[in-house]
Short mmCIF file of C-alpha atoms in Angstrom, two decimals:
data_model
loop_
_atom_site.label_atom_id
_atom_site.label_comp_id
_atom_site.label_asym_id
_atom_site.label_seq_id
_atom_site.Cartn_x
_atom_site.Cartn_y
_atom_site.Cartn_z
CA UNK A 1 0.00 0.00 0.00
CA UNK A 2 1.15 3.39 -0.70
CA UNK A 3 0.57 6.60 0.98
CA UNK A 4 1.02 10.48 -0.37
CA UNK A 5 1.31 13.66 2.15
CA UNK A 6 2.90 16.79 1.31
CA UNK A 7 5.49 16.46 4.89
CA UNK A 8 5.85 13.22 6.45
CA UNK A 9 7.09 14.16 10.18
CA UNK A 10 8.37 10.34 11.65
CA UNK A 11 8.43 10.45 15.79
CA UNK A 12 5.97 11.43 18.15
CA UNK A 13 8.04 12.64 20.97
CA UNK A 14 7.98 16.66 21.38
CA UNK A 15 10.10 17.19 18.15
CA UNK A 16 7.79 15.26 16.03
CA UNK A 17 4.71 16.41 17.73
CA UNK A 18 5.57 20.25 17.13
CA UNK A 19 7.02 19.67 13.34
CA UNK A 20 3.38 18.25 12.81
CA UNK A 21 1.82 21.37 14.41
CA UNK A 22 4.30 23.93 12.59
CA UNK A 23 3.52 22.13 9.16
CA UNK A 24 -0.01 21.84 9.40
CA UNK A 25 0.09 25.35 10.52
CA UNK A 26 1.80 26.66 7.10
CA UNK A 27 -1.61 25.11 5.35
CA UNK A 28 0.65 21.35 4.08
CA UNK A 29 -0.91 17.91 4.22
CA UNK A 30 1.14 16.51 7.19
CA UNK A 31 0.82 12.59 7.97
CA UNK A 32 2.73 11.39 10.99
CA UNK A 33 4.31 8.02 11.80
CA UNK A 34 4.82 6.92 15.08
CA UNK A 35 6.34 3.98 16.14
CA UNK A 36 5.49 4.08 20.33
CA UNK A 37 4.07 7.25 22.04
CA UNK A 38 7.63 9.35 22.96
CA UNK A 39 9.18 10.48 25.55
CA UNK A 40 6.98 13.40 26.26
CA UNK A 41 4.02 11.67 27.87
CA UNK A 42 6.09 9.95 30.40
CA UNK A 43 8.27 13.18 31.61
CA UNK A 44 7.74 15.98 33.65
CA UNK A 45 5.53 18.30 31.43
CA UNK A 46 8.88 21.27 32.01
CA UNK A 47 10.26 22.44 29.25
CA UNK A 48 13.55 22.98 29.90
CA UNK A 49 15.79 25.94 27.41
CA UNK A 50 18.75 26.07 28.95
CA UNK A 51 19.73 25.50 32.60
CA UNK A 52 23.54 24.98 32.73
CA UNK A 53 26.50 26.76 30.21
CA UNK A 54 29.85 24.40 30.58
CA UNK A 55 28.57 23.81 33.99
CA UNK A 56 27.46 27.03 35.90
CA UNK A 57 24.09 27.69 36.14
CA UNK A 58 22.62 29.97 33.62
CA UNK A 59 21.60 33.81 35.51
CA UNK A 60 18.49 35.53 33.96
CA UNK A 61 16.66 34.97 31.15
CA UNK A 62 18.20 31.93 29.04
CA UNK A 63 17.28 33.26 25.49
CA UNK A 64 19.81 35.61 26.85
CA UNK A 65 22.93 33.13 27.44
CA UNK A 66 22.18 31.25 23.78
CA UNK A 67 25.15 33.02 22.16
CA UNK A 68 27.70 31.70 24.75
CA UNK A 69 26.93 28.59 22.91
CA UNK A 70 29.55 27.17 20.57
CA UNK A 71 28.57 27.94 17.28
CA UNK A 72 27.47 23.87 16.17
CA UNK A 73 24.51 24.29 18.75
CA UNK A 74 21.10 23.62 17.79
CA UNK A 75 20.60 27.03 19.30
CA UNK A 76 22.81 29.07 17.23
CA UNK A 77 21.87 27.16 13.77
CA UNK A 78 18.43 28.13 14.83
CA UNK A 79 18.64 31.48 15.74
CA UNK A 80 17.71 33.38 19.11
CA UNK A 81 14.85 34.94 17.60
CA UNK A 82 13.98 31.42 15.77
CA UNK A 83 13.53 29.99 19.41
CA UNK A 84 12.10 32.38 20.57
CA UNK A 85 9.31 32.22 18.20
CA UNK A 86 9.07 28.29 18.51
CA UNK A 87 8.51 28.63 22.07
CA UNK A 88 5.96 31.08 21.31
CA UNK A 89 4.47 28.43 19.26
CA UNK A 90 4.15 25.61 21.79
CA UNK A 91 2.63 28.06 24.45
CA UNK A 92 0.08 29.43 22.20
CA UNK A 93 -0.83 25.47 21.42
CA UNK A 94 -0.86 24.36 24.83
CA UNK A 95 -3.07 27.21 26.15
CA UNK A 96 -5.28 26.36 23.05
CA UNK A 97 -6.06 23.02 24.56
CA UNK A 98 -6.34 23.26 28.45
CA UNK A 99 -1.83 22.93 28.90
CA UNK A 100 -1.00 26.41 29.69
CA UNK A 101 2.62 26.59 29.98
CA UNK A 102 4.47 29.66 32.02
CA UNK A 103 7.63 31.25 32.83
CA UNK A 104 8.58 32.64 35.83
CA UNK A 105 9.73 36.02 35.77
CA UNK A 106 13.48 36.67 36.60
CA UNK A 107 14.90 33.71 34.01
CA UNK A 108 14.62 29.89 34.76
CA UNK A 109 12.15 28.51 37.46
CA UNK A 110 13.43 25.99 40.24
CA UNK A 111 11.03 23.44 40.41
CA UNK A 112 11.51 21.01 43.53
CA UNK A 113 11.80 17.75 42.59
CA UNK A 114 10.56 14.24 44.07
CA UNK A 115 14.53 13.53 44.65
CA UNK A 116 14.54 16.75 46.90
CA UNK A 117 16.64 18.97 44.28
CA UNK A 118 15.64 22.33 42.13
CA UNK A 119 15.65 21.54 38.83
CA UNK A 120 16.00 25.15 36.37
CA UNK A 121 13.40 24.85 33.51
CA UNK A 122 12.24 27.72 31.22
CA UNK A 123 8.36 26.62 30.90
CA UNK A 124 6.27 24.48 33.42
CA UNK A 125 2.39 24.18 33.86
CA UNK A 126 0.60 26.71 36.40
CA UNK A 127 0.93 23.47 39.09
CA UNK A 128 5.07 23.95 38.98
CA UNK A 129 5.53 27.19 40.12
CA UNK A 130 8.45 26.37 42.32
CA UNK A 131 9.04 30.25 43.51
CA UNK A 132 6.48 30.22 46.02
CA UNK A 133 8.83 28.01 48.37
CA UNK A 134 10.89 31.14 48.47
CA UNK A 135 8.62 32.93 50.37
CA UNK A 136 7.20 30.68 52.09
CA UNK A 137 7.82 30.49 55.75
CA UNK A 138 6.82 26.70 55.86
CA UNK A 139 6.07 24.19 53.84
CA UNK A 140 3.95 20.42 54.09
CA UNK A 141 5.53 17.51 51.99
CA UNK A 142 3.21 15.01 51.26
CA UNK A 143 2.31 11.74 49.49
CA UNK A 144 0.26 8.78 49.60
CA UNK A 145 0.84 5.59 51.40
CA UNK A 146 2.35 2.84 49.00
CA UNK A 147 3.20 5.37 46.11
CA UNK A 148 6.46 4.22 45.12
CA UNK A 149 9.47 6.35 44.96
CA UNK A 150 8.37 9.00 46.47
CA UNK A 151 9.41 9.74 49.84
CA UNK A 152 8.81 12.92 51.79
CA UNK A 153 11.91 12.49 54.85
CA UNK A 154 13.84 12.82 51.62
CA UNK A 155 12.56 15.38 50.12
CA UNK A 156 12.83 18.11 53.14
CA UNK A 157 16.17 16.62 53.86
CA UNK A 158 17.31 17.77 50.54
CA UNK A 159 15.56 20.41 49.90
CA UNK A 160 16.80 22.66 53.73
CA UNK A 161 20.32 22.18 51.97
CA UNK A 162 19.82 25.04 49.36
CA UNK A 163 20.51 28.21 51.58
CA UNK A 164 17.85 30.15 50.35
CA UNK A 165 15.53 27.56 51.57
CA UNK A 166 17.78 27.06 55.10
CA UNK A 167 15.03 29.27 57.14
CA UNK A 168 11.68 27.52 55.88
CA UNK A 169 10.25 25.09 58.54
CA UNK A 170 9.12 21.91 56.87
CA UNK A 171 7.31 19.40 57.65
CA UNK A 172 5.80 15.63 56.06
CA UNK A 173 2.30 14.09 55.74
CA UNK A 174 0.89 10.80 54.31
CA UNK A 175 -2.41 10.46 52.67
CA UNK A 176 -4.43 6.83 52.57
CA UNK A 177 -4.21 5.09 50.09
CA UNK A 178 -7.35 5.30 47.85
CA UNK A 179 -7.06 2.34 45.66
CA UNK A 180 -6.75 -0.55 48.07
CA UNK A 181 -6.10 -3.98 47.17
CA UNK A 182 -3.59 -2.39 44.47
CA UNK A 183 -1.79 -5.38 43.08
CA UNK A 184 2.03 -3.57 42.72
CA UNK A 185 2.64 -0.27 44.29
CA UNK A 186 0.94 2.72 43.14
CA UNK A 187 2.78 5.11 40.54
CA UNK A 188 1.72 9.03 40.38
CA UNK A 189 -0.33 7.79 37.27
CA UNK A 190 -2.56 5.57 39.47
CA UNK A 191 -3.12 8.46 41.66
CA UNK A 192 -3.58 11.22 38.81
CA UNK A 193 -6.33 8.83 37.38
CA UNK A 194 -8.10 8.54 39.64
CA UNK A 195 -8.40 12.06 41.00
CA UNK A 196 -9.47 12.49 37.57
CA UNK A 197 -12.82 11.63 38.72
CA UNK A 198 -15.06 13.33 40.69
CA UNK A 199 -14.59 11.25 43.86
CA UNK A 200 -10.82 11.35 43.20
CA UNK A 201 -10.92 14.98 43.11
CA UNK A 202 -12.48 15.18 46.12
CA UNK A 203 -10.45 12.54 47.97
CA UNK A 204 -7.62 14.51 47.87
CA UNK A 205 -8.96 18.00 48.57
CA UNK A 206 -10.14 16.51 51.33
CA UNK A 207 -7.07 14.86 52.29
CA UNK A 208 -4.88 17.99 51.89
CA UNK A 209 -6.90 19.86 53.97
CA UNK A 210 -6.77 17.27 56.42
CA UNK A 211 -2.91 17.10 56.60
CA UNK A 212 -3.17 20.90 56.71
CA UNK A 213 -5.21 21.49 59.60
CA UNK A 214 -3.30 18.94 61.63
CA UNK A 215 -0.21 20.65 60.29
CA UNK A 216 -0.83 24.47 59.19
CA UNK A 217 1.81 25.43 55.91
CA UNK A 218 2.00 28.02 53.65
CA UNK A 219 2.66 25.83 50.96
CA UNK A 220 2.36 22.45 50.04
CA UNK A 221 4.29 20.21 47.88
CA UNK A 222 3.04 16.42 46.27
CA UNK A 223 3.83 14.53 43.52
CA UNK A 224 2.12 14.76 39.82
CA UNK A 225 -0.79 13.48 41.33
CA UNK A 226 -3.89 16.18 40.57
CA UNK A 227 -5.09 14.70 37.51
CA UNK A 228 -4.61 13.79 34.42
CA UNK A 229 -6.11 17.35 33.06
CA UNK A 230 -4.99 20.83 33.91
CA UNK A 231 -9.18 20.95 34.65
CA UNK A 232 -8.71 18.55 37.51
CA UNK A 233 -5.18 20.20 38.67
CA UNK A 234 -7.47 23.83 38.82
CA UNK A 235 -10.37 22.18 40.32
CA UNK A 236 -8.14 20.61 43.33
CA UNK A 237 -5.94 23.64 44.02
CA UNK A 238 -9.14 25.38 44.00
CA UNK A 239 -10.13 23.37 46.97
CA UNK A 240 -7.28 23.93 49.04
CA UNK A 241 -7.03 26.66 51.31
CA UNK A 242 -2.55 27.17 50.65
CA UNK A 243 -0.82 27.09 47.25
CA UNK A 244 -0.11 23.58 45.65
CA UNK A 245 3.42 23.12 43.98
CA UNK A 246 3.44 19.63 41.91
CA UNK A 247 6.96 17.95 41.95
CA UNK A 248 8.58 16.07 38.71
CA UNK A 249 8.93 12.70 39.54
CA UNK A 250 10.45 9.62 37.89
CA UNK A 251 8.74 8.35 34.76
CA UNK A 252 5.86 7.66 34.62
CA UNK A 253 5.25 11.45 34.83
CA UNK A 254 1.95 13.48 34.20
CA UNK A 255 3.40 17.06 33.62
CA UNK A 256 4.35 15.10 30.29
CA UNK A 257 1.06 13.80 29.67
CA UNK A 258 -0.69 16.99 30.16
CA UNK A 259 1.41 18.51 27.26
CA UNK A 260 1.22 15.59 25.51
CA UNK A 261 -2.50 15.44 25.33
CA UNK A 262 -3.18 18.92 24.83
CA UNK A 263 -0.54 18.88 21.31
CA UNK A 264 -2.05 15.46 20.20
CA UNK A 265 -5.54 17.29 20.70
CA UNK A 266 -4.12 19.69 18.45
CA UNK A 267 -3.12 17.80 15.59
CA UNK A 268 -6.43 15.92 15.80
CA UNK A 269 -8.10 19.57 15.38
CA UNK A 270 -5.76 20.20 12.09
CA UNK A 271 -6.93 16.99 10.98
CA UNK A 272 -3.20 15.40 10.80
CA UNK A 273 -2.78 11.49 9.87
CA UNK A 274 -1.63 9.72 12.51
CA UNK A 275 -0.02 6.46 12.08
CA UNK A 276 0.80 4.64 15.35
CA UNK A 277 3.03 1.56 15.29
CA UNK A 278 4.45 2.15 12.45
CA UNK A 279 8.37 1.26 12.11
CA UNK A 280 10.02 2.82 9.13
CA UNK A 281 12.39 0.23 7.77
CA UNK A 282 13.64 2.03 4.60
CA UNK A 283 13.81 4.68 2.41
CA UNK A 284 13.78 5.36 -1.12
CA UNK A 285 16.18 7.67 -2.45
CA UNK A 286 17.47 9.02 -5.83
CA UNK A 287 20.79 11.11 -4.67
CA UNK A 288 20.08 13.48 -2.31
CA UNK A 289 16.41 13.68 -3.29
CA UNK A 290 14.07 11.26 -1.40
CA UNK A 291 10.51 9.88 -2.54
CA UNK A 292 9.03 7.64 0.02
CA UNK A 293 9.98 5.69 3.41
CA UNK A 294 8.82 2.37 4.08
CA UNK A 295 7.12 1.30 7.17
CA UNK A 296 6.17 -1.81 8.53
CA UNK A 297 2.66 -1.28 10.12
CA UNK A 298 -0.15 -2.94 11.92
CA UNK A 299 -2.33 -3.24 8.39
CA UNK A 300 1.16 -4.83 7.18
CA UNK A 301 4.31 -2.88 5.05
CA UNK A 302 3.37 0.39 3.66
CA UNK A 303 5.12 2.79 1.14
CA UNK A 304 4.68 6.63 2.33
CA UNK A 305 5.47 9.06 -0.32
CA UNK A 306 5.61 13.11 0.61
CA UNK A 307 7.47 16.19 -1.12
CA UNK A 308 9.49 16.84 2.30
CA UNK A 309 10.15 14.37 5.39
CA UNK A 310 11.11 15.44 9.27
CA UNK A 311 12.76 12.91 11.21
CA UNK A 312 12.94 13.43 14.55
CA UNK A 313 13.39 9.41 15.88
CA UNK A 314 15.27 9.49 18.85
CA UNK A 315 18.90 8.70 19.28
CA UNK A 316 20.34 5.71 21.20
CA UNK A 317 17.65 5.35 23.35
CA UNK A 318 14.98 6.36 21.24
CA UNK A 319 15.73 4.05 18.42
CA UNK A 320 16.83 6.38 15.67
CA UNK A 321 20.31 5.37 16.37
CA UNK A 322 22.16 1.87 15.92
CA UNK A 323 26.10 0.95 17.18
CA UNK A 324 28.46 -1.65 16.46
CA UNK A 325 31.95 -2.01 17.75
CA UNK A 326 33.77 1.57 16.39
CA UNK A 327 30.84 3.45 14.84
CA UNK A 328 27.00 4.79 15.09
CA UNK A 329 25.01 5.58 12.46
CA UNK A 330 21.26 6.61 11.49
CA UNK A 331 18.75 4.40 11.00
CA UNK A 332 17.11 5.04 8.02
CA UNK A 333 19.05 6.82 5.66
CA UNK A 334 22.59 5.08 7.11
CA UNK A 335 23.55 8.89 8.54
CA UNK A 336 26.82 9.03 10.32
CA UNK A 337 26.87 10.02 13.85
CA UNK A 338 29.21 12.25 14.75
CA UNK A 339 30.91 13.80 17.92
CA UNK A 340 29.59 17.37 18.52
CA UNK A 341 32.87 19.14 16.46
CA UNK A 342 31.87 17.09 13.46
CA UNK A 343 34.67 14.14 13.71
CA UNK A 344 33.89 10.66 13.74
CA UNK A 345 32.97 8.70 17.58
CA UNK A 346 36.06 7.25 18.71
CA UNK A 347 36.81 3.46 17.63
CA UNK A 348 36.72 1.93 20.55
CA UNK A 349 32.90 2.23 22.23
CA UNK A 350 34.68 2.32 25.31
CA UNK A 351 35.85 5.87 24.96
CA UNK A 352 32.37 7.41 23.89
CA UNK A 353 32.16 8.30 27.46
CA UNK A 354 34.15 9.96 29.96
CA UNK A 355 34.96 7.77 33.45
CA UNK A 356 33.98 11.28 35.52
CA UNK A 357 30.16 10.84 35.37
CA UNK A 358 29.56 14.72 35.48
CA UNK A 359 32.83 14.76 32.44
CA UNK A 360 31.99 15.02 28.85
CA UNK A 361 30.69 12.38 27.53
CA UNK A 362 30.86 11.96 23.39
CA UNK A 363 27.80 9.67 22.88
CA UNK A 364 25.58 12.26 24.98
CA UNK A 365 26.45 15.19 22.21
CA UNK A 366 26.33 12.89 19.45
CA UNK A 367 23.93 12.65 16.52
CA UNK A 368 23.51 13.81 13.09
CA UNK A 369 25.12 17.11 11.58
CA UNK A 370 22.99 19.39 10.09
CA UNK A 371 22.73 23.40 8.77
CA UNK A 372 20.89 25.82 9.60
CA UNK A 373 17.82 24.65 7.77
CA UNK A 374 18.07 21.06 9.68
CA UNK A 375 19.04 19.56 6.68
CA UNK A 376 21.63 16.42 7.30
CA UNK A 377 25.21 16.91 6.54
CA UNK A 378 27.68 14.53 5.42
CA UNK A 379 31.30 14.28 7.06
CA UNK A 380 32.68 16.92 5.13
CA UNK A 381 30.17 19.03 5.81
CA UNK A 382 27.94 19.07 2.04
CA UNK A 383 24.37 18.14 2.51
CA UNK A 384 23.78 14.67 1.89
CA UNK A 385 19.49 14.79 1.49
CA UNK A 386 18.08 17.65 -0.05
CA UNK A 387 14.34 17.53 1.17
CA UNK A 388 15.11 15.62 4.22
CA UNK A 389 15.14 17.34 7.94
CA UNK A 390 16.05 16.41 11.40
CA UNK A 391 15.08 17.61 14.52
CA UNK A 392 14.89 16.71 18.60
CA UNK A 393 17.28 14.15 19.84
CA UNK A 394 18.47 12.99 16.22
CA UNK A 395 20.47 16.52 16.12
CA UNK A 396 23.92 16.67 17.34
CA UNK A 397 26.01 19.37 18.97
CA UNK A 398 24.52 19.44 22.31
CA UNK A 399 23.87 17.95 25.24
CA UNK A 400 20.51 17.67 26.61
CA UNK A 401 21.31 16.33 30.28
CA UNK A 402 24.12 18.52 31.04
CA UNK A 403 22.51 21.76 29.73
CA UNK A 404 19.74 20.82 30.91
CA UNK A 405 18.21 22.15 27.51
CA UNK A 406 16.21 18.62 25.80
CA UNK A 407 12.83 19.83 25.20
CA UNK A 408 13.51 23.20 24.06
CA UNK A 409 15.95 22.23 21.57
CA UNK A 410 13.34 20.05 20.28
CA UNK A 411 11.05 22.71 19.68
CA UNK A 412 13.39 24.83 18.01
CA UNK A 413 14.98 22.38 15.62
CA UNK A 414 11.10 21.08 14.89
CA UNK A 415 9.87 24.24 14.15
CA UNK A 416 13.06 24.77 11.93
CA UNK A 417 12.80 22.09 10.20
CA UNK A 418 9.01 21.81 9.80
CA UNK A 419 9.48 25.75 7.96
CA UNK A 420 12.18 24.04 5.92
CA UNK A 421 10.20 20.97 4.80
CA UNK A 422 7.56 23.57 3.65
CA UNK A 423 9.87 25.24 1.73
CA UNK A 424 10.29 22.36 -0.33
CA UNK A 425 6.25 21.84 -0.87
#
């Protein structure tokens, strides 16, 4: 079977999601192929710009700190004012469709974390707003009886470390459990879903203001546990007498799925094709010009032909990636992947990483080279597709973890590369 589409857009993590939303937007057909769900509906929801330059922490606004960036950054092919504009993009969506994402006003919000540590992201949802711990006098840590990895003693035992935090008087507060007879132990999902309801909803109004009578705060902080909706967040911080600050947990988050619902919802509205489980296996190419990928999917293998294409698959752990003993290369067009100054990985997989865990690690800035219209590059540098773009994780040149900079890079390199497909329609 064959398919036609002005853009195909393969990935449904943040990159692919927004390339599908920027494309649509410029009036193309847009069909996107997705082999699992992402990343994005299992993290924390933050969107994180830029948090760390060669290790210090990034002061004010971090738009403002992109040009300290070596000149091979996402960031810089981009263009401040290019992510700027993307990010405008994604908030506009998300707002559209019940997600609103915010920034806090002197540069990067702290958000307090389930490990007990301030992470610095850009955007967050209205339930993040990690600032109010710094005025607050005191503050109530709670959770829920038998919801795993999540542990409050830890938490405020962290968190008095930070000086700015030394003088706040904390304190720690269980809720019941509310789904007894729970065959494993109970993630923030299991919670979140069930406060989705109205009895959930109510449950834990009722149980915060419990905890909070017995134990008066100015603040409290939980886990990702109001809701599966930004409705349900409103409607329980509504019922709660002190502020509510939701902490990023391990995955399974539902900051993630928030955003992740409210962009799907989107696409749905622009009437984009969505192809789930599809695994693209191939791709037709004459030179640099390519026609159609190939994609083995649940009605069997299909051929999808489109004018332009936007990869954004993931890199090692995503699947768009694949190793063997002295190289890495890209899965479907056979891409090299190279170190972030352009040079091959090292031969020996031993040395893609550095034995300092906080060091500099070559596999973590690895991917593919591209210009500044996300088009692929080959080793010397001349494009090797000509109507073929990559964005998110597939990009190389920067490292997500350490910069603390992985989902705003993917919506700036989408929305580049999305612009750039159209060009080609």
């Amino acid at each position: 079977m064959s398919r036609t589409t002005d853009i195909l857009v393969v990935g449904s993590g943040m990159a692919g999601l927004m390339a599908a939303i920027v494309a649509s937007g410029q009036g193309k057909r847009v069909t996107l192929l997705s082999r699992g769900c992402g990343s994005l509906n299992i993290g924390s929801g933050c969107v994180d710009v830029l948090g760390y330059v060669n290790g210090q922490p990034v002061e004010g606004q971090p738009l403002e700190a992109l040009d300290s960036l070596p000149e091979r950054h996402p960031y810089r092919l981009v263009s401040k004012e290019g992510v700027e504009e993307a990010l405008k993009t994604l908030c506009a969506v998300s707002a559209r469709h019940g997600a609103p994402l915010e920034a806090a006003a002197n540069g990067n919000r702290r958000v307090p974390t389930i490990l007990g540590t301030l992470k610095p992201t850009c955007l967050t949802l209205p339930s993040c707003r990690g600032e109010l711990l710094e005025t607050a006098a005191s503050a109530l840590v709670v959770s829920v009886e038998g919801l795993k990895d999540s542990h409050p003693a830890l938490v405020t035992s962290q968190l008095r470390r930070y000086p700015h935090l030394a003088a706040v008087t904390w304190h720690e507060a269980h809720l019941e459990n509310p789904i007894p007879g729970a065959h494993r132990n109970l993630s923030p999902l299991d919670i979140a879903r069930y406060v989705e309801s109205p009895e959930g909803t109510a449950w834990l109004a009722a149980g915060l203001r419990k905890a909070l009578r017995a134990t008066p705060a100015d603040v409290v902080l939980l886990p990702p546990v109001c809701g599966l909706s930004n409705a349900a967040w409103e409607a329980v911080a509504a019922a709660v007498p002190v502020p509510l600050v939701e902490m990023p947990t391990l995955p399974p988050g539902v900051g993630g799925l928030r955003l992740y619902t409210a962009l799907k919802s989107e696409l749905q509205a622009r009437d984009v094709d969505m192809v789930e489980n599809a695994l693209v296996t191939g791709a037709e190419c004459d030179g640099k010009h390519c026609a159609a990928l190939v994609a083995e999917t649940a009605c069997g293998r299909r051929r999808f032909a489109a004018k332009a294409f936007v990869m954004a698959t993931g890199g090692f752990m995503g699947g768009g990636f694949l190793s063997s003993p002295g190289e890495a290369r890209e899965t479907v067009f056979g891409l090299p992947v190279l170190q972030a100054d352009g040079s091959l990985l090292p031969a020996r997989p031993e040395d893609w990483s550095d034995q300092n865990i906080f060091g500099n690690h070559a596999f973590a800035s690895a991917g593919v080279m591209v210009n500044a219209a996300m088009s692929p590059l080959r080793i010397d540098g001349t494009p090797a597709l000509n109507n073929v773009f990559f964005a998110g994780r597939s990009v190389g040149g920067y490292d997500f973890a350490s910069e603390k900079s992985g989902n705003g890079v993917a919506v700036a390199t989408a929305w580049r590369a999305a612009l750039s497909a159209c060009a080609q329609c």
